[in-house]
């Protein structure tokens, strides 16, 4: 294709979801409410872990790191989702589009690594209880948390930079945020090679972390089955169930969108699946990880009592 005949437009157009009439304001308000609840729930977890000393454990430290990540993750896509729900196609500048692409994938890969670290934490807690606090010291926790962010933001440079350097002929992005596949469909050149690189990078990172998580949980399962009482086995499994739920939601949707063949999915399916890991998972994480947890309910009670006591002081 002759690239000389193609002129670059000043902005992309995010198509978003097709909503009409009275559905538009309802979809907008519903999404906005869920977004605000997501922010409140994850902020609540961060504050609670910092406020209650009994939650100063590696498990809750990593949960608070995940909540911090989810605040940014959901805030990367919702600001472009809301205008498309209310007004339909919404313009976005190329600079903002590629920044959103990079930050979104950086946070996604960071979460992928973080879920692996959280599985390692559960493995050490259950399989090496006598050495757990030595192996998972505060310094190790900080190092592991920092490493996940560095690894995530480094890995995302490859797919984001390759996509940003493509020549584009079209401008309507068939999505509610700037993602790899919808942007590559707008290019003036064949992007088969780029797609293979994207699948290799994202697929290898997801697969390696998933294999690590499955291997760690295999070790956890063997250790739990050796416990003498049913109560101790149930308690051990309960500390892992929340993490397993999030792992299934995150990896299943990520593999379908970024690793599976796009031609096997009906048009528009990617946008719906993307809602799972960009919107639904950040919203459910506070519920899955903490709100149904007895330790968290007790921590809420202790913090509430402390606040009441402070308010009653003259």
Short mmCIF file of C-alpha atoms in Angstrom, two decimals:
data_model
loop_
_atom_site.label_atom_id
_atom_site.label_comp_id
_atom_site.label_asym_id
_atom_site.label_seq_id
_atom_site.Cartn_x
_atom_site.Cartn_y
_atom_site.Cartn_z
CA UNK A 1 0.00 0.00 0.00
CA UNK A 2 1.37 3.40 -0.92
CA UNK A 3 1.85 5.29 2.34
CA UNK A 4 2.51 8.62 0.58
CA UNK A 5 -1.17 8.93 -0.32
CA UNK A 6 -2.28 8.62 3.29
CA UNK A 7 -2.54 11.65 5.57
CA UNK A 8 -2.54 11.34 9.35
CA UNK A 9 -5.67 12.49 11.18
CA UNK A 10 -5.35 14.65 14.28
CA UNK A 11 -7.12 12.20 16.59
CA UNK A 12 -8.50 8.71 16.93
CA UNK A 13 -12.19 8.04 17.57
CA UNK A 14 -13.12 5.54 20.28
CA UNK A 15 -16.27 3.75 19.16
CA UNK A 16 -17.14 2.29 22.58
CA UNK A 17 -20.45 0.50 23.05
CA UNK A 18 -23.56 1.19 21.00
CA UNK A 19 -26.10 2.85 23.30
CA UNK A 20 -29.10 4.92 22.28
CA UNK A 21 -31.83 7.08 23.78
CA UNK A 22 -32.63 6.65 27.46
CA UNK A 23 -30.10 3.83 27.81
CA UNK A 24 -27.17 6.22 27.46
CA UNK A 25 -27.59 8.20 30.72
CA UNK A 26 -28.48 5.01 32.61
CA UNK A 27 -25.38 3.22 31.33
CA UNK A 28 -23.28 6.27 32.13
CA UNK A 29 -24.61 6.63 35.69
CA UNK A 30 -24.38 2.90 36.38
CA UNK A 31 -20.78 2.75 35.18
CA UNK A 32 -19.88 5.90 37.13
CA UNK A 33 -21.39 4.48 40.34
CA UNK A 34 -19.51 1.19 39.98
CA UNK A 35 -16.29 3.12 39.26
CA UNK A 36 -16.70 5.24 42.40
CA UNK A 37 -17.48 2.14 44.47
CA UNK A 38 -14.38 0.48 43.05
CA UNK A 39 -12.23 3.43 44.07
CA UNK A 40 -13.82 3.55 47.54
CA UNK A 41 -13.47 -0.21 48.11
CA UNK A 42 -9.81 -0.38 47.13
CA UNK A 43 -8.95 2.80 49.06
CA UNK A 44 -10.72 1.30 52.07
CA UNK A 45 -8.49 -1.79 51.92
CA UNK A 46 -5.31 0.29 51.71
CA UNK A 47 -6.32 2.49 54.65
CA UNK A 48 -7.50 -0.47 56.76
CA UNK A 49 -4.26 -2.42 56.29
CA UNK A 50 -2.29 0.66 57.32
CA UNK A 51 -4.56 1.48 60.27
CA UNK A 52 -4.80 -1.96 61.91
CA UNK A 53 -1.55 -3.46 63.19
CA UNK A 54 -2.95 -7.01 63.16
CA UNK A 55 -3.21 -6.81 59.38
CA UNK A 56 0.53 -6.05 59.13
CA UNK A 57 1.22 -9.42 57.51
CA UNK A 58 2.74 -10.20 54.11
CA UNK A 59 -0.61 -11.45 52.77
CA UNK A 60 -2.42 -8.19 53.54
CA UNK A 61 0.55 -6.12 52.41
CA UNK A 62 0.33 -7.70 48.94
CA UNK A 63 -3.46 -7.32 48.95
CA UNK A 64 -3.03 -3.60 49.64
CA UNK A 65 -0.47 -3.38 46.80
CA UNK A 66 -3.02 -5.08 44.51
CA UNK A 67 -5.68 -2.59 45.62
CA UNK A 68 -3.32 0.31 44.85
CA UNK A 69 -2.68 -1.18 41.42
CA UNK A 70 -6.42 -1.63 40.79
CA UNK A 71 -7.03 2.06 41.54
CA UNK A 72 -4.78 3.00 38.63
CA UNK A 73 -5.84 0.09 36.44
CA UNK A 74 -9.54 0.94 36.47
CA UNK A 75 -8.77 4.67 36.19
CA UNK A 76 -6.85 4.04 32.96
CA UNK A 77 -9.89 2.91 30.97
CA UNK A 78 -13.03 4.26 32.67
CA UNK A 79 -12.33 7.95 31.79
CA UNK A 80 -12.58 6.98 28.09
CA UNK A 81 -15.42 4.49 28.64
CA UNK A 82 -17.75 7.07 30.22
CA UNK A 83 -17.79 9.58 27.31
CA UNK A 84 -18.46 6.81 24.79
CA UNK A 85 -21.45 5.65 26.83
CA UNK A 86 -22.87 9.15 27.00
CA UNK A 87 -22.01 10.59 23.59
CA UNK A 88 -21.05 7.66 21.37
CA UNK A 89 -17.78 7.98 19.44
CA UNK A 90 -15.32 10.12 21.39
CA UNK A 91 -12.06 11.62 20.09
CA UNK A 92 -8.71 10.94 21.74
CA UNK A 93 -5.37 12.40 20.69
CA UNK A 94 -2.66 10.02 19.45
CA UNK A 95 -0.41 10.95 22.39
CA UNK A 96 -3.08 10.16 24.99
CA UNK A 97 -4.03 7.03 23.08
CA UNK A 98 -0.52 5.57 23.12
CA UNK A 99 0.05 6.63 26.73
CA UNK A 100 -3.17 4.84 27.68
CA UNK A 101 -2.05 1.78 25.70
CA UNK A 102 1.31 1.66 27.49
CA UNK A 103 0.02 2.34 31.01
CA UNK A 104 -2.84 -0.13 30.64
CA UNK A 105 -0.57 -2.98 29.53
CA UNK A 106 2.07 -2.04 32.10
CA UNK A 107 -0.46 -2.31 34.91
CA UNK A 108 -1.92 -5.50 33.45
CA UNK A 109 1.48 -7.20 33.32
CA UNK A 110 2.30 -5.88 36.79
CA UNK A 111 -0.86 -7.54 38.10
CA UNK A 112 0.14 -10.74 36.33
CA UNK A 113 3.49 -10.77 38.18
CA UNK A 114 1.85 -9.69 41.44
CA UNK A 115 -0.59 -12.60 41.37
CA UNK A 116 2.44 -14.90 41.07
CA UNK A 117 4.09 -13.25 44.06
CA UNK A 118 0.89 -13.61 46.09
CA UNK A 119 0.81 -17.32 45.25
CA UNK A 120 4.43 -17.60 46.43
CA UNK A 121 3.45 -15.89 49.69
CA UNK A 122 0.65 -18.42 50.30
CA UNK A 123 3.01 -21.30 49.45
CA UNK A 124 5.61 -20.16 51.98
CA UNK A 125 2.95 -19.52 54.65
CA UNK A 126 1.45 -23.01 54.33
CA UNK A 127 4.43 -25.14 53.30
CA UNK A 128 7.20 -23.40 55.30
CA UNK A 129 5.40 -21.97 58.36
CA UNK A 130 8.43 -22.10 60.69
CA UNK A 131 10.59 -20.04 58.31
CA UNK A 132 7.79 -17.96 56.79
CA UNK A 133 8.46 -14.66 58.57
CA UNK A 134 12.19 -14.95 57.92
CA UNK A 135 11.74 -15.75 54.24
CA UNK A 136 9.03 -13.10 53.79
CA UNK A 137 10.60 -10.27 55.79
CA UNK A 138 9.53 -6.66 55.29
CA UNK A 139 12.54 -6.03 53.07
CA UNK A 140 11.69 -9.05 50.91
CA UNK A 141 8.06 -7.90 50.65
CA UNK A 142 9.11 -4.45 49.45
CA UNK A 143 11.61 -5.92 47.00
CA UNK A 144 9.07 -8.33 45.52
CA UNK A 145 6.40 -5.63 45.23
CA UNK A 146 8.83 -3.23 43.55
CA UNK A 147 10.08 -5.95 41.20
CA UNK A 148 6.56 -6.64 39.92
CA UNK A 149 6.12 -2.97 38.96
CA UNK A 150 9.53 -2.73 37.27
CA UNK A 151 8.96 -6.00 35.37
CA UNK A 152 5.44 -4.99 34.29
CA UNK A 153 6.36 -1.52 33.03
CA UNK A 154 9.46 -2.87 31.27
CA UNK A 155 7.65 -5.70 29.48
CA UNK A 156 4.92 -3.39 28.16
CA UNK A 157 7.48 -1.27 26.31
CA UNK A 158 7.75 -3.84 23.52
CA UNK A 159 4.09 -4.10 22.37
CA UNK A 160 3.34 -0.42 23.07
CA UNK A 161 6.35 0.93 21.17
CA UNK A 162 5.80 -1.38 18.19
CA UNK A 163 2.16 -0.26 17.91
CA UNK A 164 2.97 3.44 18.34
CA UNK A 165 5.41 3.37 15.41
CA UNK A 166 2.87 1.98 12.92
CA UNK A 167 1.57 4.23 10.11
CA UNK A 168 -2.20 4.63 10.47
CA UNK A 169 -4.73 5.21 7.68
CA UNK A 170 -7.99 4.88 9.64
CA UNK A 171 -9.00 6.53 12.88
CA UNK A 172 -12.05 4.77 14.39
CA UNK A 173 -10.93 2.41 17.17
CA UNK A 174 -13.51 -0.36 17.67
CA UNK A 175 -13.11 -0.29 21.45
CA UNK A 176 -13.67 1.94 24.47
CA UNK A 177 -9.92 2.39 25.09
CA UNK A 178 -6.75 2.17 23.02
CA UNK A 179 -5.76 -1.50 22.89
CA UNK A 180 -3.35 -3.45 20.70
CA UNK A 181 -5.61 -5.33 18.30
CA UNK A 182 -8.09 -2.48 17.57
CA UNK A 183 -5.22 -0.08 16.85
CA UNK A 184 -3.38 -2.53 14.57
CA UNK A 185 -6.53 -2.87 12.46
CA UNK A 186 -6.16 0.84 11.57
CA UNK A 187 -2.62 0.51 10.22
CA UNK A 188 -1.69 1.04 6.57
CA UNK A 189 0.68 -1.94 6.58
CA UNK A 190 0.43 -5.64 7.29
CA UNK A 191 0.64 -6.14 11.07
CA UNK A 192 0.97 -9.92 11.13
CA UNK A 193 4.54 -9.74 12.43
CA UNK A 194 3.56 -7.24 15.12
CA UNK A 195 0.69 -9.46 16.24
CA UNK A 196 3.04 -12.44 16.57
CA UNK A 197 5.43 -10.39 18.72
CA UNK A 198 2.57 -9.18 20.91
CA UNK A 199 1.25 -12.72 21.39
CA UNK A 200 4.75 -13.99 22.15
CA UNK A 201 5.53 -11.32 24.75
CA UNK A 202 2.14 -11.26 26.48
CA UNK A 203 1.58 -15.00 26.06
CA UNK A 204 4.97 -15.98 27.49
CA UNK A 205 4.59 -13.66 30.48
CA UNK A 206 1.05 -14.87 31.21
CA UNK A 207 1.95 -18.53 30.65
CA UNK A 208 5.08 -18.42 32.83
CA UNK A 209 3.24 -16.75 35.70
CA UNK A 210 0.30 -19.13 35.36
CA UNK A 211 2.61 -22.17 35.38
CA UNK A 212 4.34 -20.74 38.48
CA UNK A 213 0.99 -20.23 40.22
CA UNK A 214 -0.24 -23.73 39.32
CA UNK A 215 3.04 -25.26 40.50
CA UNK A 216 2.88 -23.40 43.81
CA UNK A 217 -0.74 -24.42 44.36
CA UNK A 218 0.20 -28.01 43.57
CA UNK A 219 2.67 -27.82 46.46
CA UNK A 220 0.05 -26.15 48.66
CA UNK A 221 -2.47 -28.90 47.88
CA UNK A 222 -0.03 -31.64 48.83
CA UNK A 223 0.85 -29.87 52.09
CA UNK A 224 -2.79 -29.18 53.01
CA UNK A 225 -3.85 -32.78 52.43
CA UNK A 226 -1.22 -33.88 54.96
CA UNK A 227 -2.71 -31.71 57.72
CA UNK A 228 -4.20 -33.82 60.54
CA UNK A 229 -7.60 -32.17 61.04
CA UNK A 230 -10.39 -31.10 58.69
CA UNK A 231 -10.58 -27.71 60.42
CA UNK A 232 -6.92 -26.93 59.72
CA UNK A 233 -7.31 -28.02 56.10
CA UNK A 234 -10.39 -25.82 55.68
CA UNK A 235 -8.57 -22.84 57.20
CA UNK A 236 -5.59 -23.33 54.88
CA UNK A 237 -7.82 -23.60 51.81
CA UNK A 238 -9.81 -20.51 52.84
CA UNK A 239 -6.68 -18.34 52.70
CA UNK A 240 -6.17 -19.40 49.07
CA UNK A 241 -9.72 -19.41 47.70
CA UNK A 242 -9.90 -15.66 47.13
CA UNK A 243 -6.62 -15.60 45.27
CA UNK A 244 -7.64 -18.54 43.09
CA UNK A 245 -10.89 -16.76 42.14
CA UNK A 246 -9.05 -13.64 40.98
CA UNK A 247 -6.42 -15.71 39.13
CA UNK A 248 -9.15 -17.52 37.16
CA UNK A 249 -10.93 -14.26 36.24
CA UNK A 250 -7.74 -12.45 35.25
CA UNK A 251 -5.90 -15.14 33.30
CA UNK A 252 -8.94 -16.60 31.55
CA UNK A 253 -10.04 -13.25 30.13
CA UNK A 254 -6.46 -12.19 29.30
CA UNK A 255 -5.70 -15.39 27.38
CA UNK A 256 -8.96 -15.15 25.41
CA UNK A 257 -8.30 -11.56 24.30
CA UNK A 258 -4.52 -11.44 23.83
CA UNK A 259 -3.41 -15.03 23.15
CA UNK A 260 -6.38 -16.73 21.46
CA UNK A 261 -6.92 -16.34 17.69
CA UNK A 262 -9.05 -13.21 17.04
CA UNK A 263 -10.86 -14.78 14.09
CA UNK A 264 -12.44 -17.34 16.44
CA UNK A 265 -14.39 -14.63 18.29
CA UNK A 266 -17.48 -12.75 17.04
CA UNK A 267 -16.99 -9.05 16.38
CA UNK A 268 -17.37 -6.95 19.53
CA UNK A 269 -16.67 -9.84 21.91
CA UNK A 270 -13.29 -8.42 22.90
CA UNK A 271 -14.94 -5.31 24.34
CA UNK A 272 -17.25 -7.39 26.53
CA UNK A 273 -14.45 -9.69 27.71
CA UNK A 274 -12.25 -6.66 28.40
CA UNK A 275 -14.86 -5.42 30.87
CA UNK A 276 -14.06 -8.46 33.03
CA UNK A 277 -10.44 -7.57 33.73
CA UNK A 278 -10.60 -3.78 33.27
CA UNK A 279 -13.79 -3.10 35.22
CA UNK A 280 -15.37 -6.12 36.91
CA UNK A 281 -12.26 -7.61 38.55
CA UNK A 282 -11.13 -4.31 40.17
CA UNK A 283 -14.70 -3.88 41.46
CA UNK A 284 -14.91 -7.42 42.86
CA UNK A 285 -11.39 -7.59 44.35
CA UNK A 286 -12.29 -5.79 47.60
CA UNK A 287 -15.24 -8.15 48.05
CA UNK A 288 -13.36 -11.29 47.05
CA UNK A 289 -10.24 -10.62 49.10
CA UNK A 290 -11.40 -8.88 52.23
CA UNK A 291 -15.06 -8.03 52.83
CA UNK A 292 -16.00 -11.67 53.41
CA UNK A 293 -12.86 -12.28 55.49
CA UNK A 294 -13.27 -12.70 59.25
CA UNK A 295 -9.95 -11.01 60.02
CA UNK A 296 -10.97 -7.95 58.01
CA UNK A 297 -14.37 -7.73 59.69
CA UNK A 298 -12.65 -7.82 63.08
CA UNK A 299 -10.17 -5.17 61.92
CA UNK A 300 -13.05 -2.94 60.80
CA UNK A 301 -14.63 -3.36 64.24
CA UNK A 302 -11.37 -2.47 66.03
CA UNK A 303 -10.71 0.58 63.86
CA UNK A 304 -14.33 1.73 64.27
CA UNK A 305 -14.08 1.39 68.06
CA UNK A 306 -10.82 3.36 68.06
CA UNK A 307 -12.39 6.16 66.03
CA UNK A 308 -15.40 6.29 68.37
CA UNK A 309 -13.12 6.42 71.40
CA UNK A 310 -11.17 9.32 69.88
CA UNK A 311 -14.39 11.21 69.10
CA UNK A 312 -15.63 10.83 72.68
CA UNK A 313 -12.51 12.34 74.19
CA UNK A 314 -13.04 15.85 75.53
#
